[in-house]
mmCIF file of N, CA and C in Angstrom:
data_model
loop_
_atom_site.group_PDB
_atom_site.id
_atom_site.type_symbol
_atom_site.label_atom_id
_atom_site.label_comp_id
_atom_site.label_asym_id
_atom_site.label_seq_id
_atom_site.Cartn_x
_atom_site.Cartn_y
_atom_site.Cartn_z
ATOM 1 N N MET A 139 14.230 -5.297 16.907
ATOM 2 C CA MET A 139 13.189 -5.024 15.936
ATOM 3 C C MET A 139 13.431 -3.640 15.338
ATOM 4 N N ARG A 140 13.081 -3.493 14.075
ATOM 5 C CA ARG A 140 13.232 -2.215 13.382
ATOM 6 C C ARG A 140 11.872 -1.735 12.871
ATOM 7 N N ILE A 141 11.585 -0.460 13.128
ATOM 8 C CA ILE A 141 10.360 0.183 12.653
ATOM 9 C C ILE A 141 10.780 1.313 11.723
ATOM 10 N N LEU A 142 10.079 1.435 10.596
ATOM 11 C CA LEU A 142 10.347 2.513 9.659
ATOM 12 C C LEU A 142 9.070 3.324 9.457
ATOM 13 N N ALA A 143 9.155 4.618 9.741
ATOM 14 C CA ALA A 143 8.058 5.544 9.452
ATOM 15 C C ALA A 143 8.266 6.040 8.028
ATOM 16 N N VAL A 144 7.237 5.924 7.205
ATOM 17 C CA VAL A 144 7.373 6.221 5.784
ATOM 18 C C VAL A 144 6.361 7.288 5.374
ATOM 19 N N CYS A 145 6.840 8.237 4.557
ATOM 20 C CA CYS A 145 5.944 9.222 3.949
ATOM 21 C C CYS A 145 6.365 9.429 2.504
ATOM 22 N N GLY A 146 5.677 10.279 1.809
ATOM 23 C CA GLY A 146 5.948 10.491 0.397
ATOM 24 C C GLY A 146 7.326 11.048 0.107
ATOM 25 N N SER A 147 7.796 11.979 0.938
ATOM 26 C CA SER A 147 9.080 12.619 0.663
ATOM 27 C C SER A 147 10.188 12.234 1.629
ATOM 28 N N GLY A 148 9.839 11.597 2.749
ATOM 29 C CA GLY A 148 10.855 11.193 3.718
ATOM 30 C C GLY A 148 11.376 12.325 4.587
ATOM 31 N N LEU A 149 10.654 13.414 4.627
ATOM 32 C CA LEU A 149 11.114 14.567 5.401
ATOM 33 C C LEU A 149 10.243 14.781 6.631
ATOM 34 N N GLY A 150 9.374 15.759 6.607
ATOM 35 C CA GLY A 150 8.636 16.177 7.795
ATOM 36 C C GLY A 150 7.711 15.151 8.403
ATOM 37 N N THR A 151 6.821 14.597 7.610
ATOM 38 C CA THR A 151 5.802 13.701 8.149
ATOM 39 C C THR A 151 6.412 12.455 8.759
ATOM 40 N N SER A 152 7.273 11.784 8.031
ATOM 41 C CA SER A 152 7.847 10.536 8.546
ATOM 42 C C SER A 152 8.750 10.812 9.749
ATOM 43 N N PHE A 153 9.439 11.947 9.753
ATOM 44 C CA PHE A 153 10.286 12.294 10.896
ATOM 45 C C PHE A 153 9.431 12.541 12.136
ATOM 46 N N MET A 154 8.298 13.221 11.965
ATOM 47 C CA MET A 154 7.388 13.466 13.083
ATOM 48 C C MET A 154 6.842 12.141 13.626
ATOM 49 N N VAL A 155 6.443 11.250 12.724
ATOM 50 C CA VAL A 155 5.920 9.952 13.165
ATOM 51 C C VAL A 155 7.026 9.163 13.867
ATOM 52 N N GLU A 156 8.260 9.215 13.358
ATOM 53 C CA GLU A 156 9.383 8.545 14.016
ATOM 54 C C GLU A 156 9.546 9.044 15.450
ATOM 55 N N MET A 157 9.542 10.373 15.632
ATOM 56 C CA MET A 157 9.691 10.939 16.978
ATOM 57 C C MET A 157 8.542 10.510 17.882
ATOM 58 N N ASN A 158 7.323 10.488 17.359
ATOM 59 C CA ASN A 158 6.168 10.097 18.162
ATOM 60 C C ASN A 158 6.210 8.610 18.513
ATOM 61 N N ILE A 159 6.676 7.764 17.583
ATOM 62 C CA ILE A 159 6.836 6.332 17.893
ATOM 63 C C ILE A 159 7.852 6.173 19.016
ATOM 64 N N ASN A 160 8.960 6.891 18.925
ATOM 65 C CA ASN A 160 9.971 6.822 19.985
ATOM 66 C C ASN A 160 9.403 7.256 21.326
ATOM 67 N N GLN A 161 8.553 8.271 21.311
ATOM 68 C CA GLN A 161 7.918 8.727 22.553
ATOM 69 C C GLN A 161 7.030 7.628 23.146
ATOM 70 N N VAL A 162 6.242 6.975 22.305
ATOM 71 C CA VAL A 162 5.367 5.890 22.775
ATOM 72 C C VAL A 162 6.202 4.741 23.313
ATOM 73 N N LEU A 163 7.268 4.374 22.608
ATOM 74 C CA LEU A 163 8.134 3.283 23.080
ATOM 75 C C LEU A 163 8.741 3.614 24.437
ATOM 76 N N LYS A 164 9.117 4.877 24.628
ATOM 77 C CA LYS A 164 9.665 5.307 25.913
ATOM 78 C C LYS A 164 8.612 5.181 27.008
ATOM 79 N N GLU A 165 7.384 5.597 26.712
ATOM 80 C CA GLU A 165 6.286 5.471 27.682
ATOM 81 C C GLU A 165 6.062 4.013 28.060
ATOM 82 N N LEU A 166 6.242 3.114 27.097
ATOM 83 C CA LEU A 166 6.025 1.682 27.324
ATOM 84 C C LEU A 166 7.258 0.988 27.909
ATOM 85 N N ASN A 167 8.349 1.727 28.061
ATOM 86 C CA ASN A 167 9.622 1.169 28.533
ATOM 87 C C ASN A 167 10.143 0.055 27.634
ATOM 88 N N VAL A 168 9.954 0.223 26.324
ATOM 89 C CA VAL A 168 10.454 -0.729 25.339
ATOM 90 C C VAL A 168 11.746 -0.153 24.778
ATOM 91 N N THR A 169 12.833 -0.936 24.851
ATOM 92 C CA THR A 169 14.138 -0.395 24.468
ATOM 93 C C THR A 169 14.751 -1.024 23.219
ATOM 94 N N ASP A 170 14.500 -2.254 22.932
ATOM 95 C CA ASP A 170 15.186 -2.932 21.831
ATOM 96 C C ASP A 170 14.513 -2.723 20.485
ATOM 97 N N VAL A 171 14.171 -1.473 20.187
ATOM 98 C CA VAL A 171 13.528 -1.142 18.915
ATOM 99 C C VAL A 171 14.281 0.031 18.282
ATOM 100 N N GLU A 172 14.656 -0.141 17.039
ATOM 101 C CA GLU A 172 15.310 0.918 16.276
ATOM 102 C C GLU A 172 14.255 1.548 15.373
ATOM 103 N N VAL A 173 14.074 2.856 15.486
ATOM 104 C CA VAL A 173 13.074 3.557 14.695
ATOM 105 C C VAL A 173 13.777 4.558 13.785
ATOM 106 N N SER A 174 13.392 4.567 12.520
ATOM 107 C CA SER A 174 13.935 5.541 11.570
ATOM 108 C C SER A 174 12.824 5.966 10.625
ATOM 109 N N HIS A 175 13.155 6.830 9.664
ATOM 110 C CA HIS A 175 12.143 7.311 8.720
ATOM 111 C C HIS A 175 12.715 7.328 7.307
ATOM 112 N N SER A 176 11.808 7.310 6.334
ATOM 113 C CA SER A 176 12.219 7.228 4.936
ATOM 114 C C SER A 176 11.101 7.708 4.035
ATOM 115 N N ASP A 177 11.471 7.980 2.783
ATOM 116 C CA ASP A 177 10.448 8.228 1.783
ATOM 117 C C ASP A 177 10.002 6.887 1.204
ATOM 118 N N LEU A 178 8.837 6.862 0.623
ATOM 119 C CA LEU A 178 8.256 5.622 0.118
ATOM 120 C C LEU A 178 9.112 4.979 -0.965
ATOM 121 N N SER A 179 9.664 5.762 -1.860
ATOM 122 C CA SER A 179 10.426 5.180 -2.970
ATOM 123 C C SER A 179 11.748 4.558 -2.521
ATOM 124 N N SER A 180 12.274 4.954 -1.366
ATOM 125 C CA SER A 180 13.518 4.378 -0.855
ATOM 126 C C SER A 180 13.296 3.190 0.070
ATOM 127 N N ALA A 181 12.088 3.022 0.580
ATOM 128 C CA ALA A 181 11.792 1.928 1.514
ATOM 129 C C ALA A 181 11.762 0.599 0.771
ATOM 130 N N THR A 182 12.421 -0.391 1.345
ATOM 131 C CA THR A 182 12.433 -1.740 0.784
ATOM 132 C C THR A 182 11.998 -2.722 1.868
ATOM 133 N N PRO A 183 11.544 -3.912 1.488
ATOM 134 C CA PRO A 183 11.094 -4.875 2.491
ATOM 135 C C PRO A 183 12.128 -5.194 3.567
ATOM 136 N N ASP A 184 13.416 -5.106 3.238
ATOM 137 C CA ASP A 184 14.431 -5.399 4.244
ATOM 138 C C ASP A 184 14.856 -4.164 5.050
ATOM 139 N N SER A 185 14.200 -3.026 4.825
ATOM 140 C CA SER A 185 14.512 -1.796 5.567
ATOM 141 C C SER A 185 14.076 -1.884 7.026
ATOM 142 N N ALA A 186 13.039 -2.674 7.309
ATOM 143 C CA ALA A 186 12.498 -2.745 8.671
ATOM 144 C C ALA A 186 11.641 -3.996 8.815
ATOM 145 N N ASP A 187 11.262 -4.255 10.049
ATOM 146 C CA ASP A 187 10.342 -5.361 10.342
ATOM 147 C C ASP A 187 8.898 -4.908 10.232
ATOM 148 N N VAL A 188 8.664 -3.635 10.572
ATOM 149 C CA VAL A 188 7.320 -3.065 10.566
ATOM 150 C C VAL A 188 7.401 -1.658 9.969
ATOM 151 N N PHE A 189 6.420 -1.337 9.127
ATOM 152 C CA PHE A 189 6.385 -0.043 8.445
ATOM 153 C C PHE A 189 5.117 0.700 8.854
ATOM 154 N N PHE A 190 5.259 1.955 9.258
ATOM 155 C CA PHE A 190 4.118 2.807 9.584
ATOM 156 C C PHE A 190 3.933 3.802 8.451
ATOM 157 N N LEU A 191 2.753 3.792 7.820
ATOM 158 C CA LEU A 191 2.451 4.665 6.694
ATOM 159 C C LEU A 191 1.121 5.361 6.920
ATOM 160 N N ALA A 192 1.013 6.578 6.418
ATOM 161 C CA ALA A 192 -0.271 7.278 6.410
ATOM 162 C C ALA A 192 -1.174 6.609 5.383
ATOM 163 N N LYS A 193 -2.472 6.698 5.601
ATOM 164 C CA LYS A 193 -3.398 5.988 4.722
ATOM 165 C C LYS A 193 -3.359 6.479 3.281
ATOM 166 N N ASP A 194 -2.923 7.728 3.058
ATOM 167 C CA ASP A 194 -2.902 8.241 1.688
ATOM 168 C C ASP A 194 -1.815 7.606 0.820
ATOM 169 N N ILE A 195 -0.806 6.979 1.437
ATOM 170 C CA ILE A 195 0.228 6.299 0.655
ATOM 171 C C ILE A 195 0.289 4.803 0.943
ATOM 172 N N ALA A 196 -0.668 4.308 1.714
ATOM 173 C CA ALA A 196 -0.648 2.906 2.129
ATOM 174 C C ALA A 196 -0.641 1.940 0.951
ATOM 175 N N GLU A 197 -1.385 2.259 -0.077
ATOM 176 C CA GLU A 197 -1.446 1.378 -1.238
ATOM 177 C C GLU A 197 -0.062 1.207 -1.869
ATOM 178 N N GLY A 198 0.724 2.253 -1.886
ATOM 179 C CA GLY A 198 2.069 2.196 -2.454
ATOM 180 C C GLY A 198 3.045 1.391 -1.624
ATOM 181 N N GLY A 199 2.700 1.113 -0.371
ATOM 182 C CA GLY A 199 3.591 0.361 0.509
ATOM 183 C C GLY A 199 3.189 -1.072 0.733
ATOM 184 N N GLU A 200 2.203 -1.547 -0.002
ATOM 185 C CA GLU A 200 1.699 -2.913 0.208
ATOM 186 C C GLU A 200 2.769 -3.983 0.042
ATOM 187 N N SER A 201 3.769 -3.738 -0.778
ATOM 188 C CA SER A 201 4.795 -4.754 -1.038
ATOM 189 C C SER A 201 5.912 -4.761 0.007
ATOM 190 N N LEU A 202 5.840 -3.869 0.987
ATOM 191 C CA LEU A 202 6.922 -3.768 1.960
ATOM 192 C C LEU A 202 6.935 -4.894 2.980
ATOM 193 N N GLY A 203 5.794 -5.427 3.307
ATOM 194 C CA GLY A 203 5.721 -6.453 4.346
ATOM 195 C C GLY A 203 4.658 -6.069 5.355
ATOM 196 N N GLU A 204 5.024 -6.081 6.629
ATOM 197 C CA GLU A 204 4.066 -5.740 7.678
ATOM 198 C C GLU A 204 3.892 -4.227 7.734
ATOM 199 N N VAL A 205 2.766 -3.765 7.243
ATOM 200 C CA VAL A 205 2.475 -2.337 7.169
ATOM 201 C C VAL A 205 1.359 -1.992 8.146
ATOM 202 N N ILE A 206 1.600 -0.966 8.940
ATOM 203 C CA ILE A 206 0.596 -0.429 9.854
ATOM 204 C C ILE A 206 0.138 0.895 9.259
ATOM 205 N N VAL A 207 -1.139 0.991 8.963
ATOM 206 C CA VAL A 207 -1.685 2.191 8.337
ATOM 207 C C VAL A 207 -2.241 3.120 9.405
ATOM 208 N N LEU A 208 -1.806 4.374 9.347
ATOM 209 C CA LEU A 208 -2.296 5.390 10.273
ATOM 210 C C LEU A 208 -3.385 6.205 9.589
ATOM 211 N N ASP A 209 -4.564 6.213 10.193
ATOM 212 C CA ASP A 209 -5.655 7.027 9.655
ATOM 213 C C ASP A 209 -5.346 8.509 9.804
ATOM 214 N N SER A 210 -4.673 8.858 10.904
ATOM 215 C CA SER A 210 -4.280 10.242 11.157
ATOM 216 C C SER A 210 -2.857 10.246 11.698
ATOM 217 N N ILE A 211 -1.963 10.935 11.023
ATOM 218 C CA ILE A 211 -0.571 10.951 11.470
ATOM 219 C C ILE A 211 -0.356 11.807 12.717
ATOM 220 N N ILE A 212 -1.350 12.589 13.101
ATOM 221 C CA ILE A 212 -1.199 13.449 14.282
ATOM 222 C C ILE A 212 -1.993 12.943 15.491
ATOM 223 N N ASP A 213 -2.695 11.844 15.342
ATOM 224 C CA ASP A 213 -3.498 11.290 16.429
ATOM 225 C C ASP A 213 -2.617 10.402 17.309
ATOM 226 N N MET A 214 -2.163 10.951 18.435
ATOM 227 C CA MET A 214 -1.280 10.196 19.326
ATOM 228 C C MET A 214 -1.974 8.986 19.935
ATOM 229 N N ASP A 215 -3.278 9.073 20.172
ATOM 230 C CA ASP A 215 -3.990 7.924 20.734
ATOM 231 C C ASP A 215 -3.981 6.758 19.753
ATOM 232 N N GLU A 216 -4.224 7.041 18.478
ATOM 233 C CA GLU A 216 -4.181 5.992 17.458
ATOM 234 C C GLU A 216 -2.775 5.405 17.356
ATOM 235 N N LEU A 217 -1.762 6.263 17.334
ATOM 236 C CA LEU A 217 -0.386 5.789 17.227
ATOM 237 C C LEU A 217 -0.015 4.942 18.442
ATOM 238 N N ARG A 218 -0.375 5.408 19.627
ATOM 239 C CA ARG A 218 -0.084 4.669 20.855
ATOM 240 C C ARG A 218 -0.726 3.285 20.809
ATOM 241 N N GLU A 219 -1.974 3.234 20.368
ATOM 242 C CA GLU A 219 -2.693 1.961 20.276
ATOM 243 C C GLU A 219 -2.004 1.013 19.293
ATOM 244 N N LYS A 220 -1.605 1.518 18.135
ATOM 245 C CA LYS A 220 -1.011 0.670 17.103
ATOM 246 C C LYS A 220 0.416 0.252 17.445
ATOM 247 N N VAL A 221 1.198 1.145 18.034
ATOM 248 C CA VAL A 221 2.553 0.781 18.464
ATOM 249 C C VAL A 221 2.481 -0.246 19.586
ATOM 250 N N THR A 222 1.585 -0.039 20.526
ATOM 251 C CA THR A 222 1.425 -0.992 21.629
ATOM 252 C C THR A 222 1.053 -2.369 21.099
ATOM 253 N N ALA A 223 0.150 -2.428 20.135
ATOM 254 C CA ALA A 223 -0.254 -3.708 19.561
ATOM 255 C C ALA A 223 0.933 -4.398 18.885
ATOM 256 N N VAL A 224 1.752 -3.638 18.173
ATOM 257 C CA VAL A 224 2.909 -4.228 17.486
ATOM 258 C C VAL A 224 3.913 -4.785 18.486
ATOM 259 N N VAL A 225 4.278 -3.999 19.495
ATOM 260 C CA VAL A 225 5.288 -4.490 20.438
ATOM 261 C C VAL A 225 4.752 -5.643 21.286
ATOM 262 N N ARG A 226 3.460 -5.660 21.523
ATOM 263 C CA ARG A 226 2.853 -6.777 22.238
ATOM 264 C C ARG A 226 2.909 -8.035 21.371
ATOM 265 N N GLU A 227 2.552 -7.880 20.086
ATOM 266 C CA GLU A 227 2.576 -8.999 19.141
ATOM 267 C C GLU A 227 3.986 -9.572 18.983
ATOM 268 N N LYS A 228 4.999 -8.700 19.060
ATOM 269 C CA LYS A 228 6.390 -9.126 18.898
ATOM 270 C C LYS A 228 6.992 -9.617 20.220
ATOM 271 N N GLY A 229 6.196 -9.596 21.287
ATOM 272 C CA GLY A 229 6.657 -10.106 22.567
ATOM 273 C C GLY A 229 7.605 -9.181 23.320
ATOM 274 N N LEU A 230 7.547 -7.889 23.023
ATOM 275 C CA LEU A 230 8.442 -6.943 23.680
ATOM 276 C C LEU A 230 7.848 -6.359 24.959
ATOM 277 N N ILE A 231 6.539 -6.553 25.161
ATOM 278 C CA ILE A 231 5.904 -6.176 26.438
ATOM 279 C C ILE A 231 4.943 -7.277 26.829
#
């Protein structure tokens, strides 16, 4: 499975979310997931299976496919909850 963290510029925010997703996956002992980051304009539906976006750019990512909207990009509890739900839904835990 591939997860793409997306932000407006593809630099700081999406990279931070990518690192935090990797941390959550490690806590969950989930290994078969590739996580990367990108800017919104470069993200395409075939870039990943699941896209994590902040709510301020969520509308721009509606055409990507399965989009998970983060209300707060720094809330680890929210991220942990949403990543856990995705990997559970995909049968990885």
